[in-house]
CSV table of C-alpha atoms in Angstrom, one decimal:
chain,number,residue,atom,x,y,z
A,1,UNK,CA,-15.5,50.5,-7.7
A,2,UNK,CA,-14.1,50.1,-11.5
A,3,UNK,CA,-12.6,53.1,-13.3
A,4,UNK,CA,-13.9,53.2,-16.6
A,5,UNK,CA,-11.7,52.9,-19.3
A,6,UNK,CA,-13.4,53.1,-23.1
A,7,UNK,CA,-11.9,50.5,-25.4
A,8,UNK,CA,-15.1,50.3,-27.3
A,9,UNK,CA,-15.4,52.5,-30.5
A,10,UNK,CA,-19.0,52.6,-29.6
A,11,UNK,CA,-17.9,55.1,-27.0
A,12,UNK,CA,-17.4,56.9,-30.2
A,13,UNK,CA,-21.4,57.0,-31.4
A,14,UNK,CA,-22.2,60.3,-32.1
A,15,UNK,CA,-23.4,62.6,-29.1
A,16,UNK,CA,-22.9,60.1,-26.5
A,17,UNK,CA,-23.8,61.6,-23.0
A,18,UNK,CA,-20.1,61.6,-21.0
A,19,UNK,CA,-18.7,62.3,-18.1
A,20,UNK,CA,-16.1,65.1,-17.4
A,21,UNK,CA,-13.4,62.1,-17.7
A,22,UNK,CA,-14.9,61.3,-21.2
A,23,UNK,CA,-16.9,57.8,-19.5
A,24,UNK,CA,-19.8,57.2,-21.2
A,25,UNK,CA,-22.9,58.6,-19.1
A,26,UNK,CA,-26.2,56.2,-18.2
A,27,UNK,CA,-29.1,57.8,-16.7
A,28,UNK,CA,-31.0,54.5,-15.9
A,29,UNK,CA,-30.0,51.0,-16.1
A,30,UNK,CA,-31.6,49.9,-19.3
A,31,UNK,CA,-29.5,52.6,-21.1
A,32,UNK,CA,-26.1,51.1,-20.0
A,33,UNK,CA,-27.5,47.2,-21.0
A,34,UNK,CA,-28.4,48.8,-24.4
A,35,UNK,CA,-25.4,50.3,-24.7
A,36,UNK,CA,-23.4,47.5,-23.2
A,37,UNK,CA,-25.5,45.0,-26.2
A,38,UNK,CA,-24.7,47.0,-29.0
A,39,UNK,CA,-20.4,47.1,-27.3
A,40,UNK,CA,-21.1,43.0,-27.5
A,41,UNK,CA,-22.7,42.8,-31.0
A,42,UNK,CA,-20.0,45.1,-32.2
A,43,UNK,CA,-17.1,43.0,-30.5
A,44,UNK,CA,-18.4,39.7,-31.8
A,45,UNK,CA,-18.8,41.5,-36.1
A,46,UNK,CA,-22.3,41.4,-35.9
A,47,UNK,CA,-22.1,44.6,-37.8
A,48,UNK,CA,-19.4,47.0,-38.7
A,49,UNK,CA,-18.7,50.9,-37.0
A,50,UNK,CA,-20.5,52.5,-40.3
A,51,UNK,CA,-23.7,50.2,-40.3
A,52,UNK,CA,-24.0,51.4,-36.4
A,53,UNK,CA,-22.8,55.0,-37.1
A,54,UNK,CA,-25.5,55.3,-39.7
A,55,UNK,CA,-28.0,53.1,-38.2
A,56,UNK,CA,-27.9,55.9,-34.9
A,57,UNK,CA,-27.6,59.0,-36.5
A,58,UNK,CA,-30.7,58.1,-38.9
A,59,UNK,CA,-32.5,57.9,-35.7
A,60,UNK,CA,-30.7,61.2,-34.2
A,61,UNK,CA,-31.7,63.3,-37.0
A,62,UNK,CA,-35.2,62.2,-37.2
A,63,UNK,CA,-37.6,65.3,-36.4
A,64,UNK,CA,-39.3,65.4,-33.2
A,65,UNK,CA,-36.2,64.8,-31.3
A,66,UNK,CA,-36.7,66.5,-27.7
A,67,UNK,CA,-34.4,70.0,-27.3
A,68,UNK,CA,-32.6,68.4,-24.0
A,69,UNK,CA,-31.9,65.4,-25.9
A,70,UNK,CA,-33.2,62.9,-22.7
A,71,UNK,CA,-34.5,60.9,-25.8
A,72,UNK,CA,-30.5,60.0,-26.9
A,73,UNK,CA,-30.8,55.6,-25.9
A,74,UNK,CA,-34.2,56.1,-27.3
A,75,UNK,CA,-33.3,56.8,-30.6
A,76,UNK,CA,-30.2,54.3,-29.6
A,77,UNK,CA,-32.9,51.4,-28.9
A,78,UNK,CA,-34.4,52.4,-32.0
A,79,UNK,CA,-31.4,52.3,-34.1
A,80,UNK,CA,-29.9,49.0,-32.5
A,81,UNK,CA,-33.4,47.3,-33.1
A,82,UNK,CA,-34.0,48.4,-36.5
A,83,UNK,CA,-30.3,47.0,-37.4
A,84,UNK,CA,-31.1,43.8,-36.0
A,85,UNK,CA,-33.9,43.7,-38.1
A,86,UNK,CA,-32.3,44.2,-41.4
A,87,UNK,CA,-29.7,41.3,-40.7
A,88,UNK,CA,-32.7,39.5,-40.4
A,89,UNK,CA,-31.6,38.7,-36.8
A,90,UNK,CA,-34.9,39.5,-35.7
A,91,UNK,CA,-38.2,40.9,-37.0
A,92,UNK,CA,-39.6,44.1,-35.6
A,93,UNK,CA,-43.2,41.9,-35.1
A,94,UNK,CA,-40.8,39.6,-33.1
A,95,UNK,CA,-39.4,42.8,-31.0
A,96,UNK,CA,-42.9,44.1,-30.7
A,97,UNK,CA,-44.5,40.3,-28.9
A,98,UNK,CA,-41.4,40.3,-26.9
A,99,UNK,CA,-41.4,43.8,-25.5
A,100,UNK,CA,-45.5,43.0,-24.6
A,101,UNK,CA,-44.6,40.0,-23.1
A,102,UNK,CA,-42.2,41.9,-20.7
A,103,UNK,CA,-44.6,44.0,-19.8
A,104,UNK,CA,-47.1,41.7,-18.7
A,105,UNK,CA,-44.5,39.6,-17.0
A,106,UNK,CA,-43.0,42.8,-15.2
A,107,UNK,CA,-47.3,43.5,-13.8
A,108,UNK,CA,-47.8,39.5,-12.9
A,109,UNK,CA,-43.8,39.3,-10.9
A,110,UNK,CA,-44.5,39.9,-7.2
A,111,UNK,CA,-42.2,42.5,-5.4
A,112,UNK,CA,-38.7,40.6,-4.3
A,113,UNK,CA,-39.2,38.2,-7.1
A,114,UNK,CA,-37.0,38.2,-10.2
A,115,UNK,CA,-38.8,39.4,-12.9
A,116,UNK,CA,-38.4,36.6,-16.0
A,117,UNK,CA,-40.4,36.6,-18.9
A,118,UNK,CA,-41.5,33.3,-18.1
A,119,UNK,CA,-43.6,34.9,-16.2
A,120,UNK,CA,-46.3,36.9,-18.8
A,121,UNK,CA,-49.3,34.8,-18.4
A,122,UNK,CA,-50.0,35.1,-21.5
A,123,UNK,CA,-46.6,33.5,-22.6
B,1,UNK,CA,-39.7,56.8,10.5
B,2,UNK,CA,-40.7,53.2,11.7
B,3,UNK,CA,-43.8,54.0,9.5
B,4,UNK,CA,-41.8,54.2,6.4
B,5,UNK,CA,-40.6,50.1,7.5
B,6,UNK,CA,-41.4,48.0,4.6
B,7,UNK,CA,-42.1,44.4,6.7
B,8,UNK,CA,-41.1,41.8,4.6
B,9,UNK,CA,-43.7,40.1,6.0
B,10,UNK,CA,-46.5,41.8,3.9
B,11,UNK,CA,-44.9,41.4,0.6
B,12,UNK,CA,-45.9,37.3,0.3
B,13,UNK,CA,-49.6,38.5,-0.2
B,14,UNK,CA,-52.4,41.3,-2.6
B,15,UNK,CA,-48.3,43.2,-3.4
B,16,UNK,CA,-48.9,42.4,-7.5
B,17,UNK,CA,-48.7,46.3,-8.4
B,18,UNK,CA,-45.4,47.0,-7.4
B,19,UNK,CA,-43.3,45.9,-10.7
B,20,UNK,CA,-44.0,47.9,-13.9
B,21,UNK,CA,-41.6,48.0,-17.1
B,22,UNK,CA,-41.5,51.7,-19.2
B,23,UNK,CA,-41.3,50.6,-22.6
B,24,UNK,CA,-38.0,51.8,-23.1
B,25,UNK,CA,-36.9,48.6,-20.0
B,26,UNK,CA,-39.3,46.1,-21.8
B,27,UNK,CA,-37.7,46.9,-25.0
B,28,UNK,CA,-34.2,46.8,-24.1
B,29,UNK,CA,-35.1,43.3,-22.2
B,30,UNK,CA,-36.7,42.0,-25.6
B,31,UNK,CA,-33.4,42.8,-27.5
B,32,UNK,CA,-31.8,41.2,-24.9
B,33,UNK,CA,-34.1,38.2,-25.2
B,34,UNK,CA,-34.1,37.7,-28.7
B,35,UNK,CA,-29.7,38.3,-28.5
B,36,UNK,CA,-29.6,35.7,-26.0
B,37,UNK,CA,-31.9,33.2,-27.7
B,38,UNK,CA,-29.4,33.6,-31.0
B,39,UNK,CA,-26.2,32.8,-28.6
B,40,UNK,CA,-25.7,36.6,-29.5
B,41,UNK,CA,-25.0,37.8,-26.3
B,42,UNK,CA,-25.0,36.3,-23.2
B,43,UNK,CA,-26.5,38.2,-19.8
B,44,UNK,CA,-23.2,37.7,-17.6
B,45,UNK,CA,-21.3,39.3,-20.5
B,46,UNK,CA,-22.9,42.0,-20.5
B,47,UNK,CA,-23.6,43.1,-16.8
B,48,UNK,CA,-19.7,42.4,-16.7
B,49,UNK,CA,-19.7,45.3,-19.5
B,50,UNK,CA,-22.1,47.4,-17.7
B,51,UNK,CA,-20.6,47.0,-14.6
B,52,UNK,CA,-16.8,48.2,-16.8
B,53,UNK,CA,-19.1,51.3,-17.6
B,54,UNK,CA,-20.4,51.7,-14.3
B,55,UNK,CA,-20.5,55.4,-13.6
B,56,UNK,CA,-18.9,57.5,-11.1
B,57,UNK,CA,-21.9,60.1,-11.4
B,58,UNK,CA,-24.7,58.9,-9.7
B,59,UNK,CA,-22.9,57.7,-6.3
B,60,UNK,CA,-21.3,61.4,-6.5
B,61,UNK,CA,-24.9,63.1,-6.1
B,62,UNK,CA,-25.5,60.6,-2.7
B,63,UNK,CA,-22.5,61.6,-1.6
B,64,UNK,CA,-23.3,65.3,-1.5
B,65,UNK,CA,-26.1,64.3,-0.1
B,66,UNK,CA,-24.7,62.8,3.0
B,67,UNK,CA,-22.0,65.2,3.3
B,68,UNK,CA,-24.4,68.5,3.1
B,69,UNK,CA,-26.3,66.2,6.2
B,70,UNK,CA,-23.2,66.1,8.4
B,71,UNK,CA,-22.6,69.6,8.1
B,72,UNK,CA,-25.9,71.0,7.8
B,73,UNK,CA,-28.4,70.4,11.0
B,74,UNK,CA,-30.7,72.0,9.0
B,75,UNK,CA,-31.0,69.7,5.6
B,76,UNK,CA,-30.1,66.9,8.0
B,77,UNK,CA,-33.5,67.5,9.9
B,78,UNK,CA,-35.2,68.3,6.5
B,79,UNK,CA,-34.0,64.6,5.3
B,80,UNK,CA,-34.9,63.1,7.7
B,81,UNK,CA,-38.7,64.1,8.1
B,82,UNK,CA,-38.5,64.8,3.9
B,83,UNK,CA,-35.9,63.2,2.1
B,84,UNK,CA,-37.6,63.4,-1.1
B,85,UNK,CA,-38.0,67.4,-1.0
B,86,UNK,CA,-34.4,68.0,0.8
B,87,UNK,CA,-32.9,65.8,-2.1
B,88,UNK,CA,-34.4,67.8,-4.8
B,89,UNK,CA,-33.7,71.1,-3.9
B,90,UNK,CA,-29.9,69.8,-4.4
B,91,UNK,CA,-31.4,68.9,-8.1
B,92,UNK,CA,-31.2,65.2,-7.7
B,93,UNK,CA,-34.7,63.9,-8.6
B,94,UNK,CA,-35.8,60.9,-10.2
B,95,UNK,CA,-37.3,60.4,-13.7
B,96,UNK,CA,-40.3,58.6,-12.0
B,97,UNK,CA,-40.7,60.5,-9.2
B,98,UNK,CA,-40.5,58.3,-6.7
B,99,UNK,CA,-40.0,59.2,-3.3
B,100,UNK,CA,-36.8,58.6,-1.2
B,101,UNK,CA,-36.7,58.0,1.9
B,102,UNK,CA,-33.4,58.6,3.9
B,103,UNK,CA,-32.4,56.4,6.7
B,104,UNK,CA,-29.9,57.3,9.1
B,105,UNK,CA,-27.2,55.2,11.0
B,106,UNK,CA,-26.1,55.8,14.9
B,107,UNK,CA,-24.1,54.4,17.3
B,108,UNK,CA,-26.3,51.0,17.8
B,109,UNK,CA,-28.4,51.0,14.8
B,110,UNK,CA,-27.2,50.0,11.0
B,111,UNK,CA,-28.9,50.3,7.9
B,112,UNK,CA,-29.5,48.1,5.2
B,113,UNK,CA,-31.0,48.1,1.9
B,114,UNK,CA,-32.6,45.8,-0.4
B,115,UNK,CA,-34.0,44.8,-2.9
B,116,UNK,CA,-33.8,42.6,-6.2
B,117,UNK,CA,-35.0,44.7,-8.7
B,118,UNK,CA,-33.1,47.3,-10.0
B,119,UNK,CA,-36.2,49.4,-10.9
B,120,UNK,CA,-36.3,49.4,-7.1
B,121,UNK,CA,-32.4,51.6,-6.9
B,122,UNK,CA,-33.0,55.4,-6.6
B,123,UNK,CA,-30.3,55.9,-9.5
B,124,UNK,CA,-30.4,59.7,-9.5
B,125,UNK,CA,-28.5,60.0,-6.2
B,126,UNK,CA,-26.2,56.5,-6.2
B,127,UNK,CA,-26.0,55.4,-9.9
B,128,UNK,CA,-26.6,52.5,-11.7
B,129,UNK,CA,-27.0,49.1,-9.2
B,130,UNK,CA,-24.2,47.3,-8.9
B,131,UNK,CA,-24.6,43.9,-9.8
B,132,UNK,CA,-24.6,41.9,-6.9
B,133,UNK,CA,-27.4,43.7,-5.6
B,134,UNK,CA,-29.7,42.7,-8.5
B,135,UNK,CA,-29.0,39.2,-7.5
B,136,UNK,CA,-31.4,36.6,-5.7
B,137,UNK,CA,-28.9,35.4,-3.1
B,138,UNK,CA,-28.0,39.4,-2.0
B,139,UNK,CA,-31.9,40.3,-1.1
B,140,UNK,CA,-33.3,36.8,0.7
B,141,UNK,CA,-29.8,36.3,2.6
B,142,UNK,CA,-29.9,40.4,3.8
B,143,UNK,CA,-33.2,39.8,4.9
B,144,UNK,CA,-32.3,36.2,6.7
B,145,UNK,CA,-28.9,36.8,8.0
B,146,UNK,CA,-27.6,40.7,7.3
B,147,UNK,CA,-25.0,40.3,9.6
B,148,UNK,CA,-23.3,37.1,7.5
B,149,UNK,CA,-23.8,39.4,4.3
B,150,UNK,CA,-22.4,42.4,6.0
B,151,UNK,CA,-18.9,40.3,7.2
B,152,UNK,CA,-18.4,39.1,3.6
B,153,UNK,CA,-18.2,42.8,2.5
B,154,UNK,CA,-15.9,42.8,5.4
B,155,UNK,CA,-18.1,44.8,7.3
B,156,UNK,CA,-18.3,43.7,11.3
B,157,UNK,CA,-20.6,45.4,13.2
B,158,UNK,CA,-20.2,45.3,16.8
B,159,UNK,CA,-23.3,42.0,18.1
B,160,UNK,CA,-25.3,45.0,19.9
B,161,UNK,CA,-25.4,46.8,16.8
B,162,UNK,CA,-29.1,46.6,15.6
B,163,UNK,CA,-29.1,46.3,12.1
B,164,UNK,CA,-32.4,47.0,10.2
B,165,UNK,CA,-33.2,46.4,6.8
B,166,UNK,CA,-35.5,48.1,4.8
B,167,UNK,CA,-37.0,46.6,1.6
B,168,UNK,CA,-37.3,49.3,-1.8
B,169,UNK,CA,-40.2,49.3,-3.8
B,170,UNK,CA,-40.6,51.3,-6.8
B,171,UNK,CA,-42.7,53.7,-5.0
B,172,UNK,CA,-40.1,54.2,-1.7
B,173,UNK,CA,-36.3,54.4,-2.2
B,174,UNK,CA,-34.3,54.4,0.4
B,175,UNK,CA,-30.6,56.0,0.8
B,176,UNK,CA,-28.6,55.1,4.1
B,177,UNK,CA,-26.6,58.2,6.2
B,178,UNK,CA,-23.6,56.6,7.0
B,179,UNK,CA,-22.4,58.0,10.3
B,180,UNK,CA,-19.6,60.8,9.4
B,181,UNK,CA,-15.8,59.7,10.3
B,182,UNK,CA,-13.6,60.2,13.3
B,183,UNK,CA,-11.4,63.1,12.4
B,184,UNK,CA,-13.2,65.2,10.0
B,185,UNK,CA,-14.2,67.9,11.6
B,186,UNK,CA,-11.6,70.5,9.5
B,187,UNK,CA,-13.1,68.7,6.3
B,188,UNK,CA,-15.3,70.9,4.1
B,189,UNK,CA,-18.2,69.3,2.3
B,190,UNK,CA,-16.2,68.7,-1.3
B,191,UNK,CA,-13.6,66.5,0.8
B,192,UNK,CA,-16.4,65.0,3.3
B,193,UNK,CA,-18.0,63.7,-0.1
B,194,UNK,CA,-15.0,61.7,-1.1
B,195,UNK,CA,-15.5,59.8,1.9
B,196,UNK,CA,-19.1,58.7,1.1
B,197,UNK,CA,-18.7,55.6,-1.2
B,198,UNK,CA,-21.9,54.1,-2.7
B,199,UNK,CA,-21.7,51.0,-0.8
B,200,UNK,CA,-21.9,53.1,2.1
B,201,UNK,CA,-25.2,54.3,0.8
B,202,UNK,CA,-26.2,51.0,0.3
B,203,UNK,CA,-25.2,49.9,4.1
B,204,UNK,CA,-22.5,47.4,2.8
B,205,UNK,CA,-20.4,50.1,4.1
B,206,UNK,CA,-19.0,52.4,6.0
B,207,UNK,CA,-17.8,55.9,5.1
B,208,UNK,CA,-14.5,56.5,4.5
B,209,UNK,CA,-12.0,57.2,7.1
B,210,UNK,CA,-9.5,60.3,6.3
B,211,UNK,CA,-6.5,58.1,5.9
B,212,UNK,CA,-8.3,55.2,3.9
B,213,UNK,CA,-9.4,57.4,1.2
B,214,UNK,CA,-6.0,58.9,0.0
């Protein structure tokens, strides 16, 4: 099993759920590919640790955040989606289709079988 | 608990309800669409990140699970005929509530779990799935040949061991009891715990022996 050692800033964002040893926390698999997206986008200069830093805590300090803050990679998604909208990477209309489509091919993918967006019969 | 065995058989037909995305998954997976589309990311690169990440957590709760069962006849009996109850009164419960199921190994019978999906992995007591068994070639070889897929995680089971493997859909989790080490007997539950690796709870595993885990 790996030990986790944080090189990312990212393991940095703001109110990041850790571990006693101070690794990153994931409560369900999408939360640690969301994470692990924004570590990639990061690495690569898509965007700089202030236009994430902002991005996120715009989202964190929205109202209507739950008290036990199980909504943190929610407002992460949200912040990570609305960035990739503004550099015009993607559209949110584009996000929206996309996130439909998964849906429908999660429903239509038989149990042992991969699900693959190729399989939204509407696609 | 033969009527918790998921034949394999029955999966091939009328099984279309069994995958479901919350939006937060189909989200995440359009992000990771559109990324991938851009040459922004690519999916390897980032299960190797996740896996980096891979938390120490979620095995830790399974492991307390097994150890309280080899000390406790009690919860042991209480997992076996309710694993889903037994497990959440140690405040391990899934965000779905699904139910576990817990599956226990013996002297001539082994325990194996699959499944490709990782909606199918009961996270809250083993963690996030490790990679390998979100692939293809992990769930149709287990279910062909588990022995083959057992000695290349270096596991040989003895040829009368029976090995069963049981299929996780996102309503039924399973967890494996691995049989508790030679030699423990003056372990307490803390230490019994370090023994209980996630691949044990998997069935790509033993337990720990005493010596191997310091």
């Amino acid at each position: 099993m790996s030990t986790c050692k944080t090189t990312s800033p990212l393991a940095a964002s703001a109110e990041l759920p850790k571990s006693p040893e101070g690794d990153p926390v994931f409560a369900e698999p999408w939360q640690a590919s969301a994470f692990a997206m924004t570590v990639r986008l990061h690495e690569k200069g898509v965007f700089s640790w202030n236009e994430w830093a902002e991005a996120l805590s715009a989202e964190l300090y929205k109202p209507g955040r739950k008290a036990d803050a199980s909504d943190y990679f929610d407002c992460w998604v949200a912040a990570l989606s609305r960035l990739v909208a503004e550099l015009s990477i993607t559209s949110s209309g584009q996000l929206e289709t996309l996130t439909q489509s998964w849906q429908r091919a999660a429903e239509a993918t038989p149990h042992g079988q991969p699900i693959v967006i190729e399989n939204d019969p509407l696609r | 608990m033969s009527e918790h065995h998921h034949g394999h058989d029955h999966h091939d037909h009328d099984h279309h309800h069994d995958n479901h995305f919350t939006d937060m998954e189909a989200r995440v997976k359009a992000l990771e669409t559109v990324l991938t589309e851009k040459g922004l990311i690519d999916p390897a690169a980032i299960d190797a990140i996740v896996e980096t990440y891979e938390t120490k957590i979620g095995p830790r709760n399974g492991a307390r699970v097994v150890a309280k069962a080899w000390t406790d006849a009690e919860f042991a009996d209480w997992l076996k005929r309710d694993a889903t109850a037994a497990i959440a009164s140690l405040g391990y419960t899934g965000r779905q509530g699904e139910h576990m199921c817990a599956v226990f190994n013996t002297a001539d019978t082994h325990n194996l779990v699959v499944c490709t999906l990782c909606s199918c992995y009961p996270w809250s007591v083993l963690g996030l799935p490790p990679v390998w068994y979100k692939a293809p070639p992990y769930r149709s070889r287990a279910v062909i040949d588990p022995r083959g897929v057992l000695a290349e995680f270096g596991l040989r089971l003895a040829a009368e061991t029976r090995i069963r493997v049981w299929d996780s859909t996102a309503e039924l989790r399973y967890l494996v009891v691995p049989e508790r080490p030679a030699g423990t007997d003056d372990l307490d539950e803390e230490e019994l715990a370090d023994l209980v690796t996630r691949d044990s709870m998997i069935g790509t595993g033993l337990a720990l022996s005493p010596e191997a885990s310091r």
